[in-house]
XYZ file of C-alpha atoms in Angstrom:
703
model
C 60.401 117.523 -97.877
C 59.060 119.967 -95.278
C 55.820 118.021 -95.112
C 57.707 114.764 -94.671
C 59.664 116.277 -91.759
C 56.444 117.416 -90.145
C 54.888 113.972 -90.410
C 58.081 112.005 -89.800
C 57.249 109.439 -87.089
C 60.775 109.683 -85.642
C 60.217 113.351 -84.794
C 56.815 113.061 -83.125
C 56.287 113.348 -79.397
C 55.350 109.861 -78.203
C 54.898 107.819 -75.036
C 55.806 104.645 -76.938
C 57.789 104.687 -80.210
C 55.803 104.281 -83.445
C 57.562 101.012 -84.332
C 54.749 100.018 -86.684
C 55.128 102.974 -89.054
C 58.840 103.848 -89.056
C 60.309 102.891 -92.434
C 63.696 103.217 -94.094
C 62.510 106.356 -95.929
C 62.048 108.166 -92.596
C 65.617 107.589 -91.416
C 67.632 110.078 -93.488
C 65.325 113.103 -93.142
C 64.344 112.236 -89.569
C 67.850 111.763 -88.178
C 69.186 114.810 -90.061
C 66.407 117.051 -88.738
C 66.964 115.697 -85.234
C 70.742 116.303 -85.396
C 70.169 119.862 -86.641
C 67.837 120.555 -83.699
C 70.252 118.978 -81.172
C 73.192 120.903 -82.652
C 71.249 124.143 -82.035
C 70.359 123.014 -78.504
C 74.019 122.240 -77.793
C 75.191 125.652 -79.060
C 72.586 127.315 -76.869
C 73.658 125.211 -73.864
C 77.326 126.080 -74.413
C 76.394 129.775 -74.649
C 74.371 129.818 -71.408
C 76.066 127.089 -69.362
C 77.033 127.553 -65.768
C 78.152 124.944 -63.240
C 74.707 124.199 -61.805
C 72.295 121.316 -62.218
C 69.468 123.245 -63.965
C 71.813 125.003 -66.400
C 74.180 122.178 -67.199
C 72.969 118.664 -66.429
C 69.237 119.001 -67.109
C 69.586 120.508 -70.606
C 72.415 118.031 -71.341
C 70.234 115.097 -70.290
C 67.508 116.263 -72.692
C 69.969 116.332 -75.602
C 71.512 112.940 -74.763
C 68.128 111.346 -74.179
C 66.547 112.529 -77.424
C 69.419 111.120 -79.452
C 69.456 107.849 -77.469
C 65.709 107.298 -77.867
C 65.384 108.166 -81.568
C 68.587 106.456 -82.708
C 67.524 103.550 -80.481
C 64.334 103.101 -82.549
C 66.267 102.947 -85.822
C 68.976 100.680 -84.463
C 66.413 98.358 -82.892
C 64.528 98.000 -86.178
C 67.793 97.126 -87.914
C 68.276 94.310 -85.375
C 64.748 92.875 -85.614
C 63.483 93.917 -89.063
C 66.541 94.313 -91.242
C 66.258 95.318 -94.904
C 68.688 96.561 -97.573
C 66.887 99.940 -97.594
C 67.170 100.373 -93.826
C 70.849 99.378 -93.896
C 71.629 101.889 -96.622
C 69.803 104.696 -94.811
C 71.570 104.025 -91.502
C 74.936 103.738 -93.212
C 74.423 107.159 -94.756
C 73.434 109.072 -91.617
C 75.595 107.214 -89.121
C 78.719 109.365 -89.744
C 76.638 112.484 -89.079
C 75.335 110.998 -85.831
C 78.862 109.993 -84.722
C 80.108 113.477 -85.636
C 77.491 115.017 -83.346
C 78.297 112.612 -80.504
C 81.983 113.515 -80.770
C 81.124 117.219 -80.864
C 79.042 116.736 -77.695
C 81.620 114.501 -76.000
C 84.444 116.947 -76.743
C 82.622 120.110 -75.657
C 85.119 122.206 -73.669
C 82.443 124.496 -72.119
C 80.543 121.478 -70.742
C 83.742 119.778 -69.581
C 84.883 122.943 -67.788
C 81.479 123.363 -66.150
C 81.583 119.782 -64.805
C 85.142 120.383 -63.512
C 83.896 123.563 -61.809
C 81.135 121.599 -60.030
C 83.689 119.035 -58.872
C 85.994 121.742 -57.549
C 83.290 123.878 -55.930
C 82.823 124.117 -52.151
C 79.312 122.618 -52.596
C 80.708 119.321 -53.962
C 80.134 117.425 -50.703
C 76.489 118.452 -50.531
C 75.712 116.578 -53.776
C 73.973 113.196 -53.637
C 75.921 110.031 -54.543
C 74.106 109.860 -57.864
C 74.958 113.451 -58.784
C 78.613 112.959 -57.852
C 78.710 109.833 -60.028
C 77.235 111.795 -62.949
C 79.836 114.554 -62.654
C 82.746 112.125 -62.284
C 81.592 109.978 -65.160
C 80.998 112.992 -67.467
C 84.561 114.202 -66.791
C 86.009 110.735 -67.376
C 83.928 110.177 -70.539
C 84.948 113.587 -71.935
C 88.618 112.693 -71.519
C 88.022 109.295 -73.185
C 86.146 111.145 -75.950
C 89.266 113.198 -76.648
C 88.275 116.509 -75.026
C 91.904 117.240 -74.078
C 93.359 116.523 -77.527
C 94.718 119.381 -79.610
C 93.616 120.129 -83.182
C 95.489 117.584 -85.324
C 95.226 114.850 -82.767
C 91.551 115.539 -82.274
C 90.935 115.313 -86.029
C 92.799 112.020 -86.120
C 90.806 110.771 -83.111
C 87.503 111.731 -84.761
C 88.434 109.989 -88.005
C 89.230 106.849 -86.014
C 85.874 106.966 -84.207
C 83.980 107.347 -87.488
C 85.826 104.468 -89.077
C 85.323 102.211 -86.029
C 81.560 102.814 -86.152
C 81.483 101.971 -89.859
C 83.561 98.808 -89.398
C 81.350 97.648 -86.537
C 78.165 97.952 -88.639
C 79.801 96.193 -91.586
C 81.057 93.362 -89.370
C 77.546 92.748 -88.054
C 75.986 92.825 -91.521
C 78.551 90.338 -92.848
C 77.770 87.907 -90.012
C 74.024 88.173 -90.626
C 74.451 87.735 -94.396
C 76.883 84.832 -94.054
C 74.536 83.085 -91.605
C 71.620 83.642 -93.966
C 73.578 82.435 -97.006
C 74.090 78.856 -95.810
C 71.226 76.514 -96.665
C 71.456 72.758 -96.709
C 68.552 71.142 -98.559
C 67.960 67.530 -97.516
C 65.565 65.205 -99.303
C 66.766 61.828 -98.047
C 65.248 60.704 -94.736
C 68.375 58.732 -93.839
C 70.382 61.948 -93.676
C 68.252 63.443 -90.910
C 68.122 60.440 -88.572
C 68.152 61.412 -84.912
C 66.828 64.932 -85.439
C 63.929 65.644 -83.082
C 60.423 66.477 -84.285
C 60.741 70.166 -83.351
C 63.878 70.527 -85.484
C 62.254 68.719 -88.418
C 59.158 70.923 -88.123
C 61.373 74.008 -88.196
C 63.434 72.656 -91.120
C 60.260 71.916 -93.100
C 58.962 75.432 -92.366
C 62.289 76.796 -93.621
C 61.888 74.676 -96.774
C 58.377 76.043 -97.361
C 59.697 79.591 -97.061
C 62.330 78.745 -99.703
C 59.691 77.660 -102.195
C 59.253 73.938 -101.407
C 55.586 74.456 -100.613
C 54.771 70.795 -99.990
C 57.496 70.281 -97.372
C 56.376 68.456 -94.225
C 58.191 67.529 -91.013
C 57.583 63.815 -91.746
C 58.575 63.626 -95.404
C 60.632 66.719 -96.104
C 62.299 68.227 -97.893
C 64.135 69.906 -95.018
C 66.341 72.989 -95.018
C 69.053 73.269 -92.370
C 70.459 76.719 -91.584
C 73.093 78.213 -89.292
C 70.505 79.864 -87.046
C 71.083 78.773 -83.463
C 68.038 76.460 -83.063
C 68.812 74.659 -86.355
C 72.601 74.563 -85.829
C 72.319 73.202 -82.281
C 69.769 70.573 -83.308
C 72.182 69.195 -85.923
C 75.188 69.336 -83.574
C 73.394 67.568 -80.740
C 71.149 65.107 -82.525
C 72.079 64.326 -86.146
C 73.405 60.761 -86.374
C 74.803 61.576 -89.787
C 78.402 62.484 -88.947
C 79.173 64.044 -92.321
C 76.150 66.369 -91.971
C 77.419 67.439 -88.542
C 80.868 68.074 -89.976
C 79.552 70.093 -92.907
C 77.342 72.277 -90.706
C 80.066 72.726 -88.063
C 82.671 73.753 -90.628
C 80.227 76.214 -92.176
C 79.459 77.653 -88.739
C 83.053 78.253 -87.607
C 84.038 79.766 -90.955
C 81.121 82.189 -91.232
C 82.051 85.602 -92.666
C 85.644 84.533 -93.339
C 85.773 84.423 -97.143
C 84.709 86.212 -100.316
C 82.695 89.452 -100.154
C 81.665 88.787 -96.569
C 85.183 88.237 -95.159
C 85.557 89.974 -91.786
C 89.315 89.309 -91.448
C 90.447 92.696 -92.749
C 87.675 94.411 -90.741
C 89.063 92.819 -87.569
C 92.658 93.797 -88.445
C 91.616 97.354 -89.177
C 89.477 97.555 -86.022
C 92.304 96.363 -83.754
C 94.778 98.737 -85.414
C 92.457 101.733 -84.955
C 91.592 100.814 -81.354
C 95.299 100.737 -80.517
C 95.853 104.109 -82.233
C 92.932 105.548 -80.276
C 94.381 104.228 -77.000
C 97.789 105.730 -77.786
C 96.247 109.119 -78.599
C 94.615 109.040 -75.143
C 97.975 108.097 -73.547
C 97.049 104.500 -72.774
C 99.344 101.576 -73.588
C 96.602 99.511 -75.201
C 92.877 99.423 -75.840
C 92.156 97.158 -72.856
C 93.288 99.987 -70.552
C 90.806 102.336 -72.255
C 88.063 99.746 -71.776
C 88.916 99.208 -68.094
C 88.922 102.948 -67.364
C 85.130 102.743 -67.006
C 84.842 99.286 -65.416
C 85.134 97.726 -61.957
C 88.090 95.529 -62.940
C 91.601 96.345 -64.128
C 93.444 94.475 -66.883
C 95.431 92.610 -64.180
C 92.413 91.731 -62.045
C 90.416 90.502 -65.058
C 93.385 88.347 -66.128
C 93.783 86.975 -62.596
C 90.124 85.996 -62.341
C 90.207 84.275 -65.751
C 93.326 82.321 -64.795
C 91.837 81.319 -61.427
C 88.674 80.015 -63.148
C 90.672 78.431 -65.991
C 92.846 76.386 -63.643
C 89.764 75.356 -61.628
C 88.055 74.226 -64.865
C 90.871 72.534 -66.820
C 91.009 69.097 -65.171
C 87.219 68.868 -65.154
C 87.184 69.641 -68.903
C 89.829 66.993 -69.626
C 87.718 64.526 -67.630
C 84.626 65.548 -69.664
C 86.488 64.662 -72.867
C 87.655 61.319 -71.481
C 84.099 60.490 -70.409
C 82.814 61.122 -73.941
C 85.582 59.012 -75.489
C 84.856 56.056 -73.222
C 81.105 56.396 -73.665
C 81.191 56.681 -77.466
C 83.559 53.702 -77.633
C 81.150 51.624 -75.537
C 78.399 52.636 -77.945
C 80.468 51.259 -80.816
C 81.222 54.644 -82.409
C 83.825 54.260 -85.128
C 85.058 57.792 -84.434
C 85.633 57.142 -80.695
C 89.431 57.278 -80.972
C 89.349 60.321 -83.193
C 86.625 62.564 -81.789
C 86.381 65.929 -83.478
C 84.535 69.175 -82.750
C 81.387 68.044 -84.558
C 81.242 64.916 -82.392
C 81.489 66.508 -78.973
C 77.985 67.968 -78.666
C 76.432 64.873 -80.214
C 78.118 62.409 -77.846
C 77.761 64.735 -74.843
C 74.046 64.783 -75.455
C 73.911 60.962 -75.660
C 76.001 60.711 -72.472
C 73.740 63.199 -70.701
C 70.685 61.164 -71.754
C 72.210 57.939 -70.483
C 73.728 59.374 -67.299
C 70.779 61.482 -66.161
C 68.121 59.926 -68.344
C 67.257 63.437 -69.515
C 66.349 64.115 -73.096
C 66.277 67.848 -73.824
C 63.730 67.301 -76.575
C 61.359 65.235 -74.461
C 61.320 68.054 -71.910
C 60.128 70.651 -74.444
C 56.393 69.910 -73.976
C 56.828 70.861 -70.292
C 58.242 74.273 -71.193
C 55.661 76.111 -73.264
C 56.317 79.827 -73.547
C 52.998 80.991 -72.004
C 53.553 78.842 -68.877
C 57.190 79.893 -68.601
C 56.212 83.569 -68.675
C 53.475 83.036 -66.077
C 55.954 81.327 -63.740
C 58.574 84.007 -64.306
C 56.068 86.738 -63.472
C 54.938 84.874 -60.337
C 58.573 84.690 -59.216
C 59.003 88.427 -59.807
C 55.918 89.042 -57.659
C 57.266 86.877 -54.829
C 60.765 88.334 -54.882
C 60.127 91.946 -55.738
C 56.459 92.619 -54.983
C 55.483 93.551 -58.556
C 52.597 92.552 -60.823
C 53.024 92.108 -64.559
C 50.065 92.150 -66.910
C 49.607 91.933 -70.659
C 49.023 95.297 -72.298
C 48.994 94.292 -75.975
C 47.556 97.079 -78.109
C 48.703 99.877 -75.806
C 51.947 100.375 -77.760
C 52.715 99.861 -81.466
C 54.911 96.834 -82.302
C 57.191 95.861 -85.226
C 55.889 92.294 -85.652
C 52.651 90.526 -84.697
C 54.512 88.066 -82.471
C 55.720 90.866 -80.173
C 54.004 91.055 -76.757
C 53.723 94.185 -74.629
C 53.514 94.207 -70.806
C 52.799 96.631 -67.975
C 54.643 96.352 -64.632
C 52.826 97.543 -61.476
C 53.976 98.035 -57.903
C 52.199 96.505 -54.917
C 49.755 99.438 -54.805
C 48.739 98.812 -58.425
C 50.511 101.862 -59.902
C 52.295 101.361 -63.256
C 56.077 101.662 -62.817
C 57.378 100.359 -66.167
C 56.559 98.657 -69.487
C 58.367 96.189 -71.735
C 58.214 94.536 -75.161
C 59.038 90.864 -75.683
C 60.003 89.547 -79.147
C 60.596 85.820 -78.595
C 61.021 83.934 -81.886
C 63.728 83.478 -84.461
C 63.143 85.164 -87.891
C 66.252 84.344 -89.855
C 65.591 86.586 -92.845
C 65.471 89.839 -90.875
C 66.451 89.379 -87.219
C 69.946 89.044 -85.828
C 70.827 86.015 -83.717
C 71.303 85.821 -79.968
C 69.241 87.332 -77.179
C 69.433 90.810 -75.723
C 67.733 93.446 -73.620
C 67.867 97.148 -74.347
C 66.255 100.317 -73.131
C 63.547 102.094 -75.111
C 63.348 104.982 -72.638
C 64.808 105.347 -69.161
C 63.299 106.593 -65.912
C 63.813 110.341 -65.566
C 62.553 113.234 -63.481
C 63.658 115.881 -66.001
C 61.838 114.121 -68.847
C 58.612 113.718 -66.894
C 55.607 113.310 -69.218
C 53.166 115.096 -66.904
C 55.425 117.622 -65.221
C 55.191 115.986 -61.799
C 56.021 112.266 -61.717
C 59.160 110.747 -63.301
C 58.923 109.364 -66.843
C 58.538 105.596 -66.544
C 61.135 103.206 -67.972
C 60.385 101.020 -71.011
C 62.531 98.030 -72.068
C 62.926 95.522 -74.920
C 63.551 91.824 -74.444
C 64.522 89.960 -77.599
C 65.156 86.205 -77.946
C 65.594 83.794 -80.839
C 63.772 80.688 -79.717
C 61.851 78.031 -81.550
C 58.637 79.536 -82.955
C 55.242 77.856 -82.531
C 54.756 75.107 -85.116
C 51.196 74.692 -86.364
C 48.821 74.934 -83.415
C 51.456 74.108 -80.788
C 52.814 76.952 -78.669
C 56.554 77.653 -78.658
C 58.010 74.628 -76.847
C 61.320 75.561 -75.282
C 64.533 73.818 -74.393
C 65.676 74.308 -70.823
C 68.495 76.516 -72.171
C 65.900 78.764 -73.837
C 64.088 79.000 -70.507
C 67.332 80.132 -68.858
C 67.809 82.708 -71.610
C 64.377 84.268 -70.993
C 65.108 84.463 -67.251
C 68.487 86.043 -68.065
C 67.124 88.803 -70.296
C 64.300 89.452 -67.837
C 66.959 90.056 -65.139
C 68.421 92.848 -67.268
C 64.948 94.254 -67.871
C 64.191 94.257 -64.128
C 67.242 96.376 -63.374
C 66.099 98.858 -65.995
C 62.445 98.848 -64.902
C 62.640 98.676 -61.090
C 65.108 101.528 -60.734
C 64.183 104.171 -58.170
C 66.782 106.546 -59.528
C 65.262 109.755 -60.931
C 68.494 111.178 -62.370
C 68.093 110.013 -65.967
C 71.818 109.816 -66.700
C 72.267 107.080 -64.066
C 68.834 105.448 -63.858
C 68.194 101.786 -64.666
C 71.102 100.218 -66.523
C 72.597 103.605 -67.445
C 75.913 104.448 -65.851
C 76.444 100.961 -64.426
C 79.959 99.653 -64.990
C 79.878 97.155 -67.836
C 81.358 94.317 -65.792
C 78.570 94.641 -63.216
C 75.733 94.822 -65.728
C 75.322 91.040 -66.060
C 74.744 90.617 -62.303
C 70.906 90.686 -62.236
C 70.592 88.688 -65.477
C 72.841 85.842 -64.366
C 71.278 86.040 -60.898
C 67.828 85.303 -62.369
C 69.104 82.176 -64.163
C 69.710 80.537 -60.768
C 65.947 80.457 -60.128
C 65.456 78.029 -63.034
C 66.884 75.363 -60.713
C 64.765 76.351 -57.715
C 62.177 73.608 -57.146
C 59.081 75.778 -56.576
C 59.918 78.084 -59.467
C 60.652 75.272 -61.890
C 57.586 73.280 -60.884
C 55.403 76.348 -61.418
C 56.519 76.682 -65.064
C 57.061 73.039 -65.998
C 53.514 71.965 -66.884
C 52.816 69.811 -69.922
C 51.223 72.061 -72.550
C 48.520 69.493 -73.448
C 47.790 67.569 -70.242
C 48.799 70.185 -67.670
C 50.706 67.519 -65.680
C 53.692 68.767 -63.666
C 57.256 67.800 -64.427
C 57.874 64.553 -62.512
C 59.927 65.008 -59.333
C 62.599 62.560 -60.474
C 63.101 64.586 -63.669
C 63.596 67.735 -61.584
C 66.238 65.943 -59.514
C 67.976 64.788 -62.693
C 67.954 68.350 -64.081
C 69.547 69.483 -60.854
C 72.195 66.754 -61.057
C 72.833 67.551 -64.718
C 73.417 71.224 -63.913
C 77.141 70.685 -63.435
C 77.425 68.264 -66.383
C 80.383 69.464 -68.488
C 80.653 72.604 -66.309
C 84.427 72.543 -66.793
C 84.103 72.478 -70.594
C 81.441 75.184 -70.687
C 83.456 77.371 -68.327
C 86.574 76.961 -70.496
C 84.598 77.960 -73.582
C 83.701 81.321 -72.023
C 87.273 81.693 -70.764
C 88.615 81.125 -74.296
C 86.400 83.925 -75.610
C 87.321 86.270 -72.754
C 91.044 85.474 -72.960
C 91.376 85.895 -76.711
C 89.507 89.204 -76.383
C 91.928 90.474 -73.697
C 94.947 89.147 -75.586
C 93.931 90.904 -78.836
C 93.465 94.167 -76.943
C 96.653 94.025 -74.837
C 99.619 92.153 -76.322
C 98.640 91.661 -79.975
C 100.543 93.848 -82.448
C 98.444 94.663 -85.546
C 100.468 93.901 -88.668
C 103.107 92.023 -86.624
C 104.430 88.492 -87.029
C 101.415 86.901 -85.316
C 97.999 86.909 -87.008
C 94.710 87.173 -85.095
C 94.201 83.464 -85.764
C 97.639 82.655 -84.321
C 96.581 84.475 -81.145
C 93.352 82.495 -80.976
C 95.232 79.208 -81.448
C 97.755 80.171 -78.753
C 94.963 81.022 -76.293
C 93.145 77.809 -77.247
C 96.093 75.661 -76.173
C 95.245 76.557 -72.575
C 91.474 76.829 -72.967
C 90.485 73.977 -75.304
C 91.072 70.306 -74.685
C 91.143 69.591 -78.405
C 92.671 72.343 -80.567
C 90.452 74.301 -82.967
C 90.429 73.245 -86.623
C 93.247 74.863 -88.635
C 90.562 76.677 -90.656
C 88.545 77.778 -87.570
C 87.641 81.446 -88.069
C 85.268 81.916 -85.158
C 86.736 85.414 -84.649
C 85.017 86.449 -87.900
C 81.633 86.032 -86.228
C 82.659 87.187 -82.722
C 80.173 90.056 -82.842
C 80.324 90.702 -79.092
C 83.772 92.251 -79.376
C 83.793 93.530 -82.965
C 80.222 94.780 -83.319
C 78.947 94.949 -79.741
C 79.996 96.615 -76.533
C 82.284 93.849 -75.262
C 85.683 94.849 -76.708
C 88.243 94.075 -73.983
C 85.180 93.381 -71.893
C 84.032 89.837 -72.604
C 85.561 88.848 -69.245
C 82.602 90.805 -67.769
C 80.402 87.715 -68.069
C 82.669 85.834 -65.682
C 83.289 88.857 -63.454
C 79.551 89.410 -63.066
C 78.939 85.674 -62.656
C 81.048 85.802 -59.503
C 78.809 88.640 -58.253
C 75.556 86.978 -59.309
C 76.378 83.560 -57.809
C 77.407 85.258 -54.585
C 74.200 87.325 -54.591
C 72.106 84.177 -55.069
C 73.984 82.517 -52.216
C 72.405 85.169 -49.933
C 69.062 83.488 -50.700
C 70.611 80.063 -50.078
C 71.948 81.284 -46.721
C 68.525 82.700 -45.801
C 66.856 79.397 -46.798
C 65.290 78.894 -50.220
C 62.302 77.074 -48.705
C 61.630 79.820 -46.181
C 59.144 82.012 -48.019
C 59.398 84.874 -45.540
C 63.217 84.898 -45.738
C 63.122 84.730 -49.546
C 60.742 87.711 -49.670
C 62.879 89.735 -47.252
C 66.073 88.982 -49.173
C 64.254 89.712 -52.458
C 63.142 93.061 -51.077
C 66.746 93.884 -50.117
C 67.944 92.865 -53.615
C 65.294 95.098 -55.160
C 66.173 98.084 -52.933
C 69.899 97.837 -53.705
C 70.937 96.085 -56.904
C 67.728 96.764 -58.840
C 66.931 100.214 -57.426
C 70.151 102.201 -57.307
C 71.075 102.060 -61.005
C 74.343 103.717 -61.932
C 73.895 106.181 -59.070
C 76.280 104.334 -56.761
C 79.501 102.394 -57.393
C 78.620 98.709 -58.010
C 81.021 97.388 -55.360
C 79.270 99.612 -52.771
C 75.851 98.465 -53.967
C 76.943 94.833 -53.706
C 78.271 95.296 -50.166
C 75.042 97.072 -49.198
C 73.082 94.013 -50.358
C 75.433 91.232 -49.235
C 77.040 92.784 -46.186
C 80.548 91.923 -47.430
C 82.856 91.948 -50.466
C 82.147 89.441 -53.286
C 83.853 86.022 -53.343
C 84.156 83.490 -56.239
C 83.446 80.552 -53.901
C 79.702 80.404 -54.690
C 80.324 80.343 -58.457
C 82.787 77.453 -58.223
C 80.412 75.604 -55.883
C 77.400 76.088 -58.200
C 79.513 74.761 -61.083
C 80.671 71.740 -59.099
C 84.283 72.830 -59.605
C 85.209 72.866 -55.937
C 84.851 70.258 -53.218
C 81.935 71.154 -50.947
C 82.856 70.897 -47.250
C 80.872 68.252 -45.395
C 79.181 70.808 -43.138
C 77.652 72.612 -46.129
C 75.873 69.574 -47.548
C 72.527 70.613 -46.048
């Protein structure tokens, strides 16, 4: 045992985590040894603490950072390389980790020391960043139950433990339910309409399930509920009954049998409400908003403003599809259902804009997309990005590693990129996370700040045969989005580790740089630099670019309403819903859907059972943040529009200002102040509505 602790990769000192050698067997001993060491460090800190930076914040940062980095390794591997052994190990040590976090969060000596700093005569001499750290530590301690007395604190701690456990279980059930569905197809007629990429993927899936002779041309094919497979069926399969079967399976994931998340949701909502009441809040949404820019009222107001701006457009979208499908002789035209909408929308898009998502794939090969993205980052922010594969260990051979340099050629950050879907072990979706943050206290050489390292993870179509990964335009937008998050983490100039990069930024401001970057996918020069045919090298034809631009607002009302449904049901469940009352969670969803969906959800729709964002992610009573930040990001991009997108000098100057404010200041300054520093005024939703084509553009602005 002692030997295994000594050699445990989780406990080594490293520049880059040993992702290649960490295994499930290292988790229990490694995390337990780490917690023991941190417990001792915390006791020592509490014994020697005084209200000064070197004797309070610096030792605290070291404790917080060590736990964040090491637990981050384990949690990351669970997301990208899941196994029953790893799950079991994490499940066993997680309560011990939560117990330590609560012990740290509820430390009276630390809380009192932070209060003493805030009340000291030197308070006004502190930098913005240091004031933010002190204020946020005091607020977090209160939300962690520092002021609760014995019985109430015990109850609070039990709730926190149970919520962590429920969140993990929810996520596992979604992954397992997604993995469980397989539709084997042997008859060519059943897969009519499916594009070559989808058939190639389905044949690869069949090979992995033991049909070793499967080919894209002749099958057999296996359809799954992974996003690339699910979307291909929804958008392209002519076989209506196949679409229906796959759709029904998708919206009922994790809602029955051993994998049913219903009781997990009920229990989670009940415990969140109890937690809120213990902290003297009316509901959990108020707890969530305590650390955000918005308030419950303001979030609700924004959602309603966007909902009413989107509703008529969404109704029109539905009418357009009905008329179009009828003209195409569709028997279902008068009775369109959920599994018809994406299919007929795609046909309408093809006919209206003459754009076929699939035919565009050869123009978006991953290597070219990354080159264009890096060129854009150089133009806007004056950085160079180069491949550094081999410098850091990785968890899968497809993972790329990159170095980011400033204009003088000095390294300022690093990041990993894991692009492809791996349904047996990797969770769905796309995300960015920190590996380590920038920090002066945790300097590796004693003089310069430790450099930030990030992860970017996507789930796009893998290369098939000798072809590179050929992406849909949506997948291109996703890469730009995650890269925006990574930039805010990597280009931070903040040396206070507790508020550097994405740390300490209010949750509803965190999507600003990511959604901001998506806008560049529609910028002519940027798009033309990435859209090169992977075989011939020819550029995307100009008329196709113009069609993409025109198609940008296609179904914007419907897509906006979809996000508003998610955000509204989230707020509703965390404000007015009474656990165990007369209304079930599904009743709430149906009630919200009446105002956010043009056709009501199926009676058996259980999408809440796979709504991981709010039941297994950080978005509880916070899903509205996507829309809140979209207002900020559209407005930020409009600064570039005002400066002139074709004026290279103006774009560079505005990019430099964006880098020095939104990307540089981290959580060291309140996000509304950072925004005003960049934009010169308060944010306005006008740019978002204009970009979505949901508001009439005044004649003068047509240029």
